[in-house]
Coordinates of C-alpha atoms and ligand atoms in Angstrom, one line a residue:
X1127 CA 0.0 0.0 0.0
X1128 CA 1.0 3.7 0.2
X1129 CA 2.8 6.0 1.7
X1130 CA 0.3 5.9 4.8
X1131 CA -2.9 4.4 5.1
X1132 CA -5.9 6.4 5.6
X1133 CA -6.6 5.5 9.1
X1134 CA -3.5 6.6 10.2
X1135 CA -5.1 10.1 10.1
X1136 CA -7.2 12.1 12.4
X1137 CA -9.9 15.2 11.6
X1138 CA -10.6 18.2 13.2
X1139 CA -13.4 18.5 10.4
X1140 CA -15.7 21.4 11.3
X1141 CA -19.6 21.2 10.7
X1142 CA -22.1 24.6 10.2
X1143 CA -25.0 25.5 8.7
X1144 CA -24.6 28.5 6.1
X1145 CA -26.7 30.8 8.3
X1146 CA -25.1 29.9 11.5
X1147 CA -21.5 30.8 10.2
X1148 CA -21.7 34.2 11.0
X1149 CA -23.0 34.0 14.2
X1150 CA -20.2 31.3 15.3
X1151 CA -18.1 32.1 18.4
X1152 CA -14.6 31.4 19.1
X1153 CA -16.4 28.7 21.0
X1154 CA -17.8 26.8 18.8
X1155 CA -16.0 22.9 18.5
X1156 CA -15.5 22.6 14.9
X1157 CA -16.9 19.4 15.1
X1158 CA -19.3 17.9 12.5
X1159 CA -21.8 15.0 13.2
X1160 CA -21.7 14.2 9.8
X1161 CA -25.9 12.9 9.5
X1162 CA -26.6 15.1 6.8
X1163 CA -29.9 16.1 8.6
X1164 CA -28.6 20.1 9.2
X1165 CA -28.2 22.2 5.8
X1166 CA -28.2 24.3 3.7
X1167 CA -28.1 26.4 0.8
X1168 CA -30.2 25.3 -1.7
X1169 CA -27.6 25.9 -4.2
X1170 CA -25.4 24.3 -2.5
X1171 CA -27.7 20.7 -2.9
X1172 CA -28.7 21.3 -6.0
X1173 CA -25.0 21.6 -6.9
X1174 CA -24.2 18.0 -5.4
X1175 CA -27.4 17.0 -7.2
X1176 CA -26.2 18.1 -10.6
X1177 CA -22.8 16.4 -10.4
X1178 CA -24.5 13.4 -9.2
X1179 CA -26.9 13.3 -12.4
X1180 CA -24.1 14.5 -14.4
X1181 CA -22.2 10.8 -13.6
X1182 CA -25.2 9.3 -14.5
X1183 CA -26.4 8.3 -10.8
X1184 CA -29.9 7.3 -9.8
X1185 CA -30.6 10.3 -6.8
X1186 CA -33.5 8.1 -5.7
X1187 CA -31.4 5.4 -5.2
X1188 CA -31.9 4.4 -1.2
X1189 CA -27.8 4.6 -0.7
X1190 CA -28.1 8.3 -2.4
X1191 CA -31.0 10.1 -1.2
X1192 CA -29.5 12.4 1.6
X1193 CA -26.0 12.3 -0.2
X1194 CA -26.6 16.0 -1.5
X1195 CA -27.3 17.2 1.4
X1196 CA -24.7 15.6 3.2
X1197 CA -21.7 16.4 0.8
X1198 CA -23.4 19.9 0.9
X1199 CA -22.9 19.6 4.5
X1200 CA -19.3 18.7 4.7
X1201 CA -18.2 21.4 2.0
X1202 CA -19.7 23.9 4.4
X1203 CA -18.0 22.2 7.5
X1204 CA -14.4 22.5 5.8
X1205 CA -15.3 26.2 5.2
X1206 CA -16.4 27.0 8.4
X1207 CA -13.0 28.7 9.4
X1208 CA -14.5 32.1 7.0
X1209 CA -16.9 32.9 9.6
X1210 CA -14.3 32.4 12.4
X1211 CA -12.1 35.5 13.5
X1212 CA -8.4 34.5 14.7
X1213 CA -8.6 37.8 16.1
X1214 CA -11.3 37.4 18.6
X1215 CA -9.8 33.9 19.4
X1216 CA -6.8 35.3 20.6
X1217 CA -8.1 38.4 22.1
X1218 CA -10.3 36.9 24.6
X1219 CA -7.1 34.6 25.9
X1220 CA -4.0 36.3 26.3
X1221 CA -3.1 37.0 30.0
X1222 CA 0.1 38.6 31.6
X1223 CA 3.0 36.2 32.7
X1224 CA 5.8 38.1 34.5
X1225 CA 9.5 37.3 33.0
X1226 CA 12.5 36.4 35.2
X1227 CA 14.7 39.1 36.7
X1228 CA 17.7 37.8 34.5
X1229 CA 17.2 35.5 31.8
X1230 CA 14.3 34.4 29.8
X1231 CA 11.4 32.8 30.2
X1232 CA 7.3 33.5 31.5
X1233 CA 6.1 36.0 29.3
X1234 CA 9.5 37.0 28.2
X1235 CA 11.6 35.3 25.3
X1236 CA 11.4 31.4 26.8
X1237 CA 9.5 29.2 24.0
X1238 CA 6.1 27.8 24.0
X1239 CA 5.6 25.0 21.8
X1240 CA 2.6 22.8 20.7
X1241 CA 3.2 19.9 19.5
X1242 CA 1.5 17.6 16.7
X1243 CA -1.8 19.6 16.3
X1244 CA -3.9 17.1 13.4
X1245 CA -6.5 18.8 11.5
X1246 CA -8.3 18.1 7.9
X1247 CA -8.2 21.2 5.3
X1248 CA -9.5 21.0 2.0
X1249 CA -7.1 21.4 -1.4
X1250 CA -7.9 24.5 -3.0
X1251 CA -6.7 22.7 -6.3
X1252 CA -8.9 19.9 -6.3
X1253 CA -11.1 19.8 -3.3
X1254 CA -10.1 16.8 -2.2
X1255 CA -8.9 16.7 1.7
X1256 CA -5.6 16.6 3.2
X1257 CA -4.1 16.6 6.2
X1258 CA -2.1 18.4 8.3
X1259 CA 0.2 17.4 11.8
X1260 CA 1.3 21.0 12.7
X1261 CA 3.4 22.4 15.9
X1262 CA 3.4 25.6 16.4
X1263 CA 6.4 27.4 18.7
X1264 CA 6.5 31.4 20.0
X1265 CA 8.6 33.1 22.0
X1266 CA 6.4 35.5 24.1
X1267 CA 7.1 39.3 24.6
X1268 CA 5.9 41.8 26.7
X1269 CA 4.9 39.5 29.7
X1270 CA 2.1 38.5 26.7
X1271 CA 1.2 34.8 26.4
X1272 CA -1.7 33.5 25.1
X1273 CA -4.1 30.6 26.5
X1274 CA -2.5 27.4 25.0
X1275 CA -5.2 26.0 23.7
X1276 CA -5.9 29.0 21.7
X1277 CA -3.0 27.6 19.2
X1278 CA -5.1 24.4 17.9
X1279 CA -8.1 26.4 17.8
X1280 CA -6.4 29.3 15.4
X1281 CA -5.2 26.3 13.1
X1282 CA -8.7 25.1 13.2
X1283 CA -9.8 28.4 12.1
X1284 CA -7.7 28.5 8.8
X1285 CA -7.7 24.8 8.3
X1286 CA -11.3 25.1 7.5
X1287 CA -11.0 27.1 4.4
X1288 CA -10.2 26.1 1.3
X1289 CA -6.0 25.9 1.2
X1290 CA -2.5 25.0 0.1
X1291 CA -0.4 23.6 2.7
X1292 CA 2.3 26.4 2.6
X1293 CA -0.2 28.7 2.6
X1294 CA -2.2 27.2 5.9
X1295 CA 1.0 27.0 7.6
X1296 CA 1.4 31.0 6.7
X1297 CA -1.7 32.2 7.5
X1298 CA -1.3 30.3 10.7
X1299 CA 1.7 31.7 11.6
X1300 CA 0.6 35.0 10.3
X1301 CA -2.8 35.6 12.5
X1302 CA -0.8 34.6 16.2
X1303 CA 1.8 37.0 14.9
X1304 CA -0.6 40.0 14.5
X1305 CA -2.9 38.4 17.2
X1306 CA -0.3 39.1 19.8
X1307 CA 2.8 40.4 18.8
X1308 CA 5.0 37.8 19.7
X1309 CA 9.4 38.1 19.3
X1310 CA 8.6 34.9 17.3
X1311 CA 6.6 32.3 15.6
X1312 CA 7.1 29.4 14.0
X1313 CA 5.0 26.8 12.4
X1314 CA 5.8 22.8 11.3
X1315 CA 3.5 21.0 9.6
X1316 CA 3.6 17.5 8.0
X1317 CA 0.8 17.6 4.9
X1318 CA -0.9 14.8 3.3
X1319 CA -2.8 14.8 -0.1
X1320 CA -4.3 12.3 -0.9
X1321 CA -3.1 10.5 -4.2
X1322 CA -4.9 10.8 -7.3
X1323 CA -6.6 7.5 -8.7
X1324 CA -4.5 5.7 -10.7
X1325 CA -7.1 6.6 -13.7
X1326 CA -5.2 10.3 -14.1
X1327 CA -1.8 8.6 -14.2
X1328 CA 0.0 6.1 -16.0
X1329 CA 1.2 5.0 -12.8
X1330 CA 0.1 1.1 -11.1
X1331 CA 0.7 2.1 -7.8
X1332 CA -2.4 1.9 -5.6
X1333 CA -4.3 5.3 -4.0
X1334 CA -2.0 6.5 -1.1
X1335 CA -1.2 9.4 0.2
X1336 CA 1.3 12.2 -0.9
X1337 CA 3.4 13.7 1.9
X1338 CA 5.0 17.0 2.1
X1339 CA 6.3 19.2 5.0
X1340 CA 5.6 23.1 5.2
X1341 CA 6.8 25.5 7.6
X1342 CA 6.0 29.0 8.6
X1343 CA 8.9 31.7 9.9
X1344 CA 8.5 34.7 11.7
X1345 CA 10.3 37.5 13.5
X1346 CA 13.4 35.7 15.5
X1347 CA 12.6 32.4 14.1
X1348 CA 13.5 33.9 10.6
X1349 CA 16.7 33.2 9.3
X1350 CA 19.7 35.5 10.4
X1351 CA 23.2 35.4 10.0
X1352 CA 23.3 32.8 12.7
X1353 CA 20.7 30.9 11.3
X1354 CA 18.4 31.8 13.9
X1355 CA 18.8 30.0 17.2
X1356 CA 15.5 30.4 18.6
X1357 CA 14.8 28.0 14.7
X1358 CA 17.4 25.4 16.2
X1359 CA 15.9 25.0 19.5
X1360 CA 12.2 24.7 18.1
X1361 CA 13.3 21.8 15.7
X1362 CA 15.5 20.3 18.9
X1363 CA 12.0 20.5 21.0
X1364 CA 10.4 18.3 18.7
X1365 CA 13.1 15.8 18.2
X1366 CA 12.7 15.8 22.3
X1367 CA 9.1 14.6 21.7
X1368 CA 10.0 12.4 19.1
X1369 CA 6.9 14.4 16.6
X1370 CA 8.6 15.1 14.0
X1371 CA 11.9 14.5 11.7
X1372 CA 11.6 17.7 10.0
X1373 CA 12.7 17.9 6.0
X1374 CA 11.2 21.2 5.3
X1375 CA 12.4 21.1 1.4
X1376 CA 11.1 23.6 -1.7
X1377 CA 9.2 21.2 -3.7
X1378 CA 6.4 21.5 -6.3
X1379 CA 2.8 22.2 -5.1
X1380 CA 1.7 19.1 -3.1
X1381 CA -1.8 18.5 -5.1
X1382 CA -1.2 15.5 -7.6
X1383 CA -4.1 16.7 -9.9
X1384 CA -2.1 20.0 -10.6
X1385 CA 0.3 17.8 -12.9
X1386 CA -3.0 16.2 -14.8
X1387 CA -3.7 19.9 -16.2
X1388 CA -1.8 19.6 -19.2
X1389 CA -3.3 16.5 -20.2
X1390 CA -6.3 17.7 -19.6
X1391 CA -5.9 20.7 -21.4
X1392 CA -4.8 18.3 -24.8
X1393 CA -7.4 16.3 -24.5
X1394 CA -10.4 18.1 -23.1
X1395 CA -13.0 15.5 -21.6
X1396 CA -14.7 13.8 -23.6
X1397 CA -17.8 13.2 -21.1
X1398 CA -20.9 14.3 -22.5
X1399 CA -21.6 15.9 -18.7
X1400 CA -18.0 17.8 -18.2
X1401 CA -19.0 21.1 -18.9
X1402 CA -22.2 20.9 -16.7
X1403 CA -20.4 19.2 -14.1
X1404 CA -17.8 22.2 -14.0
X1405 CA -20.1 24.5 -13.7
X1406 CA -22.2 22.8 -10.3
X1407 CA -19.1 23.2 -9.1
X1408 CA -18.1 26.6 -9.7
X1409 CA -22.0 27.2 -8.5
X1410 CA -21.1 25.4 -5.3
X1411 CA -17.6 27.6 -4.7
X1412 CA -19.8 30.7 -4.7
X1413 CA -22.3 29.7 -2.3
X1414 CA -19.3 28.8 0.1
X1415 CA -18.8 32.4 -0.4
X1416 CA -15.4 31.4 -2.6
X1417 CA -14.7 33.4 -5.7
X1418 CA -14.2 30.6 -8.2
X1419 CA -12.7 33.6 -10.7
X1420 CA -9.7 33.8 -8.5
X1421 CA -6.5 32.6 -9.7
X1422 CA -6.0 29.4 -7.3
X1423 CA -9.4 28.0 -7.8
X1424 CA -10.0 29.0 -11.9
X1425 CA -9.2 25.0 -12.5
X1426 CA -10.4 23.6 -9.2
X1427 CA -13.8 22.8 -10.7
X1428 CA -12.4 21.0 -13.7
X1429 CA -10.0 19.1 -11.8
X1430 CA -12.4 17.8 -9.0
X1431 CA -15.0 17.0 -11.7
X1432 CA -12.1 15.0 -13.4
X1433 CA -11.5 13.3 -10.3
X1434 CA -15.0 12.5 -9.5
X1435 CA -15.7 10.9 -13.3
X1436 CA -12.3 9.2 -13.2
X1437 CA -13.2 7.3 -9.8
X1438 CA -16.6 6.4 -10.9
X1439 CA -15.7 5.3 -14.2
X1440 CA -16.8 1.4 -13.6
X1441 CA -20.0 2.4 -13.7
X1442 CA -19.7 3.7 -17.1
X1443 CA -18.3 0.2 -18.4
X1444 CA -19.9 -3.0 -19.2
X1445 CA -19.1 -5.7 -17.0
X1446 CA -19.7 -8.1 -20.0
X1447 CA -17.1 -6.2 -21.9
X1448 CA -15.1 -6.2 -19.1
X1449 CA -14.7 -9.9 -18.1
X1450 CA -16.4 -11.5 -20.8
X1451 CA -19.3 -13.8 -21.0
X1452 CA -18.3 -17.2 -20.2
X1453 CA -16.1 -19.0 -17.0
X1454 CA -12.6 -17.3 -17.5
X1455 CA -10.3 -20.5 -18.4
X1456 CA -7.4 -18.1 -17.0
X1457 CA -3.8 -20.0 -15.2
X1458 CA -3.5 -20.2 -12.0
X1459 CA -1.3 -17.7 -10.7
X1460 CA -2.4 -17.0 -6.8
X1461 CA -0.7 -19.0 -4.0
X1462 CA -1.4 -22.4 -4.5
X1463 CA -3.0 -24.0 -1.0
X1464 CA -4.2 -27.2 -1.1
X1465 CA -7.3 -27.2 -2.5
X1466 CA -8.1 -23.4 -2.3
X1467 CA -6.6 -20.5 -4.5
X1468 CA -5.9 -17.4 -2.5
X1469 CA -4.7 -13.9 -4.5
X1470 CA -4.3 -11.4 -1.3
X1471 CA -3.8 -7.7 -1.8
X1472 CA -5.6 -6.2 -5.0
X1473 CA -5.6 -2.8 -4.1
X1474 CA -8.4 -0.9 -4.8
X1475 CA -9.6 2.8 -4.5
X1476 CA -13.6 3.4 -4.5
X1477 CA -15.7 5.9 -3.9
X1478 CA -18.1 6.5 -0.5
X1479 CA -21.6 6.9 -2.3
X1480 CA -22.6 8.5 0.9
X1481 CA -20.0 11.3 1.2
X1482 CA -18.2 11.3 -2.1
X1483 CA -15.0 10.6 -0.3
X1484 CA -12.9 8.0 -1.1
X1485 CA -12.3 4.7 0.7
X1486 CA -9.1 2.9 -0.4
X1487 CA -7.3 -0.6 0.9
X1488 CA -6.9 -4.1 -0.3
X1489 CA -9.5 -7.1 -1.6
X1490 CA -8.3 -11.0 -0.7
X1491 CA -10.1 -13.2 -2.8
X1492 CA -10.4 -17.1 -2.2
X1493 CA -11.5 -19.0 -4.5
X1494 CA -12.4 -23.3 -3.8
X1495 CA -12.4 -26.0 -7.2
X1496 CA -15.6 -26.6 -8.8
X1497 CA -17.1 -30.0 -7.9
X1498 CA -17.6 -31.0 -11.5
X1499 CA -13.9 -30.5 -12.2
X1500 CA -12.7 -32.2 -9.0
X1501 CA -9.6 -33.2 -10.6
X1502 CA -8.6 -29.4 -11.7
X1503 CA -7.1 -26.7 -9.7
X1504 CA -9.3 -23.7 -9.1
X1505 CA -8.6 -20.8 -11.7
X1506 CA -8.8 -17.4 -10.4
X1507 CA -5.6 -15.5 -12.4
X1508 CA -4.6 -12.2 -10.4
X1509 CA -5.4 -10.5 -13.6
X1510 CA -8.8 -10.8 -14.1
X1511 CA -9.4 -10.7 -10.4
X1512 CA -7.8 -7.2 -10.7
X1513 CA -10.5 -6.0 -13.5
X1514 CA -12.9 -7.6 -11.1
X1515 CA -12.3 -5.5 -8.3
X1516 CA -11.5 -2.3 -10.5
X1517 CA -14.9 -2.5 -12.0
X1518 CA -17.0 -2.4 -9.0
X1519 CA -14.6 -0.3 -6.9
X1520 CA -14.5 2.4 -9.3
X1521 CA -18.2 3.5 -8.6
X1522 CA -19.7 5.0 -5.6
X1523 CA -19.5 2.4 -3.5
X1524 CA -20.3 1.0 0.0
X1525 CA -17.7 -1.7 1.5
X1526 CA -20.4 -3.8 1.9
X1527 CA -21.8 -4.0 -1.8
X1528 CA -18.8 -3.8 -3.1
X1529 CA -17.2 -6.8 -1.4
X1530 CA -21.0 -8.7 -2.2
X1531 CA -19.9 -8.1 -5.6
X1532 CA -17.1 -9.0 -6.0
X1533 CA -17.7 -12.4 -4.7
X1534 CA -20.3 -12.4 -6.9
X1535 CA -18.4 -11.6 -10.0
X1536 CA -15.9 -14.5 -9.0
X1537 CA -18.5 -16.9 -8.7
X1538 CA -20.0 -16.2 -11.9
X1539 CA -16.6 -15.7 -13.7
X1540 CA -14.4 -18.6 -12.4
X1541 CA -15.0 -22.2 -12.3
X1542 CA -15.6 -22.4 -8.8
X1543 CA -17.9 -23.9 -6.0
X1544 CA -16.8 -21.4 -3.3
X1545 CA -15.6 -18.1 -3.3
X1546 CA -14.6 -15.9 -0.1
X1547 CA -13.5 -12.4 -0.7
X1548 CA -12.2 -9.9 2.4
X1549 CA -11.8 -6.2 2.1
X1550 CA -10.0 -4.2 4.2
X1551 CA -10.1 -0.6 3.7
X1552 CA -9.9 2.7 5.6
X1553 CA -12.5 5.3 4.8
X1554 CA -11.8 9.0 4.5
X1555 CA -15.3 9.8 5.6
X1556 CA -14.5 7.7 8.5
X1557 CA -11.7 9.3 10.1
X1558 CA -12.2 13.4 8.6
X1559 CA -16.0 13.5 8.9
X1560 CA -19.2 12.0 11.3
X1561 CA -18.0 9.7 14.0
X1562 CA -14.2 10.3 13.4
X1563 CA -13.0 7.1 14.4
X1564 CA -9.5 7.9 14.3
X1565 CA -7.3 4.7 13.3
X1566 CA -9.8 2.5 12.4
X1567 CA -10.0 0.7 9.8
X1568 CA -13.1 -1.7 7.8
X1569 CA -12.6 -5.4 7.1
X1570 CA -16.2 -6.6 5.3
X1571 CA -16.8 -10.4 4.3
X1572 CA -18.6 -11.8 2.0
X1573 CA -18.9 -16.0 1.2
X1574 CA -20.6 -18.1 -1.7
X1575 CA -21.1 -21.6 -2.7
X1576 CA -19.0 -24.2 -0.3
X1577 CA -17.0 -21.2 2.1
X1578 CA -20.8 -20.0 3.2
X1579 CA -21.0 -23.5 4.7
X1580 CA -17.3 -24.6 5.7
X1581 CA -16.1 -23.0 8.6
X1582 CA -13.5 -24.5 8.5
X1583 CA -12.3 -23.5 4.8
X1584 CA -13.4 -19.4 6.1
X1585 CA -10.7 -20.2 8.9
X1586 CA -8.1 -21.4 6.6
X1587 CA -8.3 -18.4 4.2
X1588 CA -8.6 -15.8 6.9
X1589 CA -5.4 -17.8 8.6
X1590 CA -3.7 -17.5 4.8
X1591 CA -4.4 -13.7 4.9
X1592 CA -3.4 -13.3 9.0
X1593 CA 0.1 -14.9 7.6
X1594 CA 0.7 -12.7 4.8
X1595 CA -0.2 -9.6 6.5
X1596 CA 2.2 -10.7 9.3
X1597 CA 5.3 -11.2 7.3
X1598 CA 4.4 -7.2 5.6
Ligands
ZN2220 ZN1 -5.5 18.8 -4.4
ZN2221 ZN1 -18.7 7.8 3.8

């Protein structure tokens, strides 16, 4: 798999209705419960609603009916930080802290740091999350510090707009500058995009995440001829924790769907909905109050559109076409096991249908002899379990359908009497939005023919996958 899997991460998502924004107080937990019951703008819904049609979904499909709402819901949560005044945050918390006689420390020179600070912001290029682990360091002046929890809640604040990592970390680093005239301030912050699907690259590799570090400098943390020392002991404090092993390097823009414009601008898409599609989402920047004219965000609507029709693009093909009509008479090429082919780890990247996030991980697929050919090995090449599990992952999805039909694709595909197929996946939605299980992950199971009935042949292949994900 990638870099890092998805549940590795942890939100600080925000949730708001539009007409609530406003009014929000320094107070307010940017939290979001993620139902989709709140909400909303009506352009905002009928914007989700449009790019739904416009990749040819079903809206009164059961699985779909609150999804406008709800992705209506969680564009206005990761904007939240417009309504929310940095200012104000800082103003009501900053209390006076005598300094020592000789020496520094209190509220004179000293350091503050806070360490690994995780919060979701959303790409300004594409739309898509990312992530960000930030500590933040200042050296206070004028007997001036500032209520430590404020720190978190002024990333908050400009995570939940819509961003670059470098500027995040800057605008960060910016506001507790102004906010209380610190001698210095420094921001870190470890950044994950999330990887494009393998659709808008010639790349194999599976969805994963991209990883970049940013970093903010202001007033004594700045470079100097000494190369700042107040920047040297910040960076030695977080060794101390262990949180970070900084490589703050210039690289290119962290957003992988930035490098698809070219391409893009060749070839033009050919989707009969593009051009519609581009503009529900242009409609939808302006009722987050975004101006979708300025320079950052004039290709954001194409690119997310191009991301949405690229991950969805199963449902667009016919299955038929895809594996063919009869029993694949494919070699074996999984792990041979006795009587049971097992191919572990066809990676996959789908598409929540309920949030329009992506869910990503691995399919297992097991796969018993068909009684009428007792004297044959099952057949179940990697291959054309691959286009299996591309076809119905590339859709919006649910774990639980998808791995249903997989199995079921197997079954009808391969010469089988049993097929058991495992996926294991972490779910964006999961971990940035609703119940924000950080860490978790989702393991779904599905069984046909002779595994529904064997327990003892489920044991085996679940043992088979314990084994290989041990020796990873
Ligand atoms: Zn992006
Ligand atoms: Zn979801």
């Amino acid at each position: 798999m990638g870099a890092l899997p998805i549940a590795e991460f942890v939100s600080s998502a925000s949730s708001a209705s539009d007409s609530d924004r406003s009014a929000a107080s320094d107070e307010d937990c940017l939290v979001d419960d993620g139902d989709g019951d709140l909400v909303a703008d009506s352009r905002l819904v009928s914007s989700v609603r449009a790019l739904l049609q416009g990749l040819g979904e079903d809206l009164s499909r059961n699985g779909l009916i609150k999804t406008p709402s709800r992705v209506a819901n969680a564009f206005l949560s990761a904007t939240k930080g417009y309504g929310l005044s940095a200012e104000q945050t800082i103003g009501g918390a900053l209390f006076a802290e005598a300094g020592p006689g000789n020496g520094k420390g209190g509220g004179c020179g000293g350091m503050v740091v806070v360490r690994n600070i995780e919060l979701f912001s959303t790409c300004e290029s594409c739309l898509l999350p990312f992530k960000l682990c930030c500590h933040i360091a200042y050296i206070p002046s004028e007997q001036r510090v500032v209520g430590l929890s404020k720190l978190p809640r002024v990333a908050e604040i400009f995570a939940a707009r819509l961003q670059s990592p470098d500027r995040l970390a800057n605008e960060i680093g910016g506001a507790l500058w102004d906010g209380f005239k610190p001698l210095g301030v420094a921001v870190v912050g470890e950044t994950w995009h999330l990887e494009c699907p393998r659709e808008l690259r010639s790349s194999r590799e599976p969805a994963s995440w991209i990883r970049r570090s940013v970093c903010a400098r202001k007033g004594s943390f700045e470079d100097d001829d000494r190369g700042s020392e107040d920047w040297q002991e910040f960076v030695a404090m977080l060794q101390l924790s262990g949180s970070s092993q900084l490589s703050v390097t210039k690289k290119p823009a962290i957003c992988p769907l930035l490098a698809g414009d070219a391409a893009a601008e060749r070839s033009s898409s050919s989707h009969p909905n593009f051009e519609t599609m581009v503009e529900a989402v242009v409609t939808l920047l302006r009722a987050l109050g975004e101006d979708p004219t300025r320079e950052e965000l004039k290709l954001t609507p194409s690119r997310y559109v191009r991301w949405l029709l690229a991950s969805t693009h199963g449902s667009r093909l016919s299955r038929d076409l895809i594996l063919g009509n009869g029993v694949a008479a494919v070699e074996q090429d999984g792990d041979h096991h006795a009587t049971m082919v097992a191919v572990l780890d066809l990676p996959f990247c789908s598409q929540c249908e309920h949030h329009l996030l992506p869910f990503s991980g691995v399919a297992h697929v097991g796969v018993l002899p068909a009684k009428n050919h007792p004297s044959s090995h099952p057949r179940a090449s990697r291959a054309i379990l691959e286009k299996i599990v591309k076809l119905y992952s590339c859709r919006l999805q649910v774990q639980e359908r998808l791995t249903r039909q997989i199995a079921d694709a197997v079954m009808s595909s391969t010469a089988a009497s049993g097929v058991m197929v495992v996926v294991e996946a972490g779910h964006v939605c999961m971990i940035s939005r609703g119940v924000k299980k950080t860490g978790s992950t989702t393991g779904t199971l599905a069984t046909m023919g002779d595994f529904a009935v064997h327990g003892k042949k489920r044991a085996e292949f679940l043992q088979m996958i314990a084994t290989a994900n041990s020796s990873k």
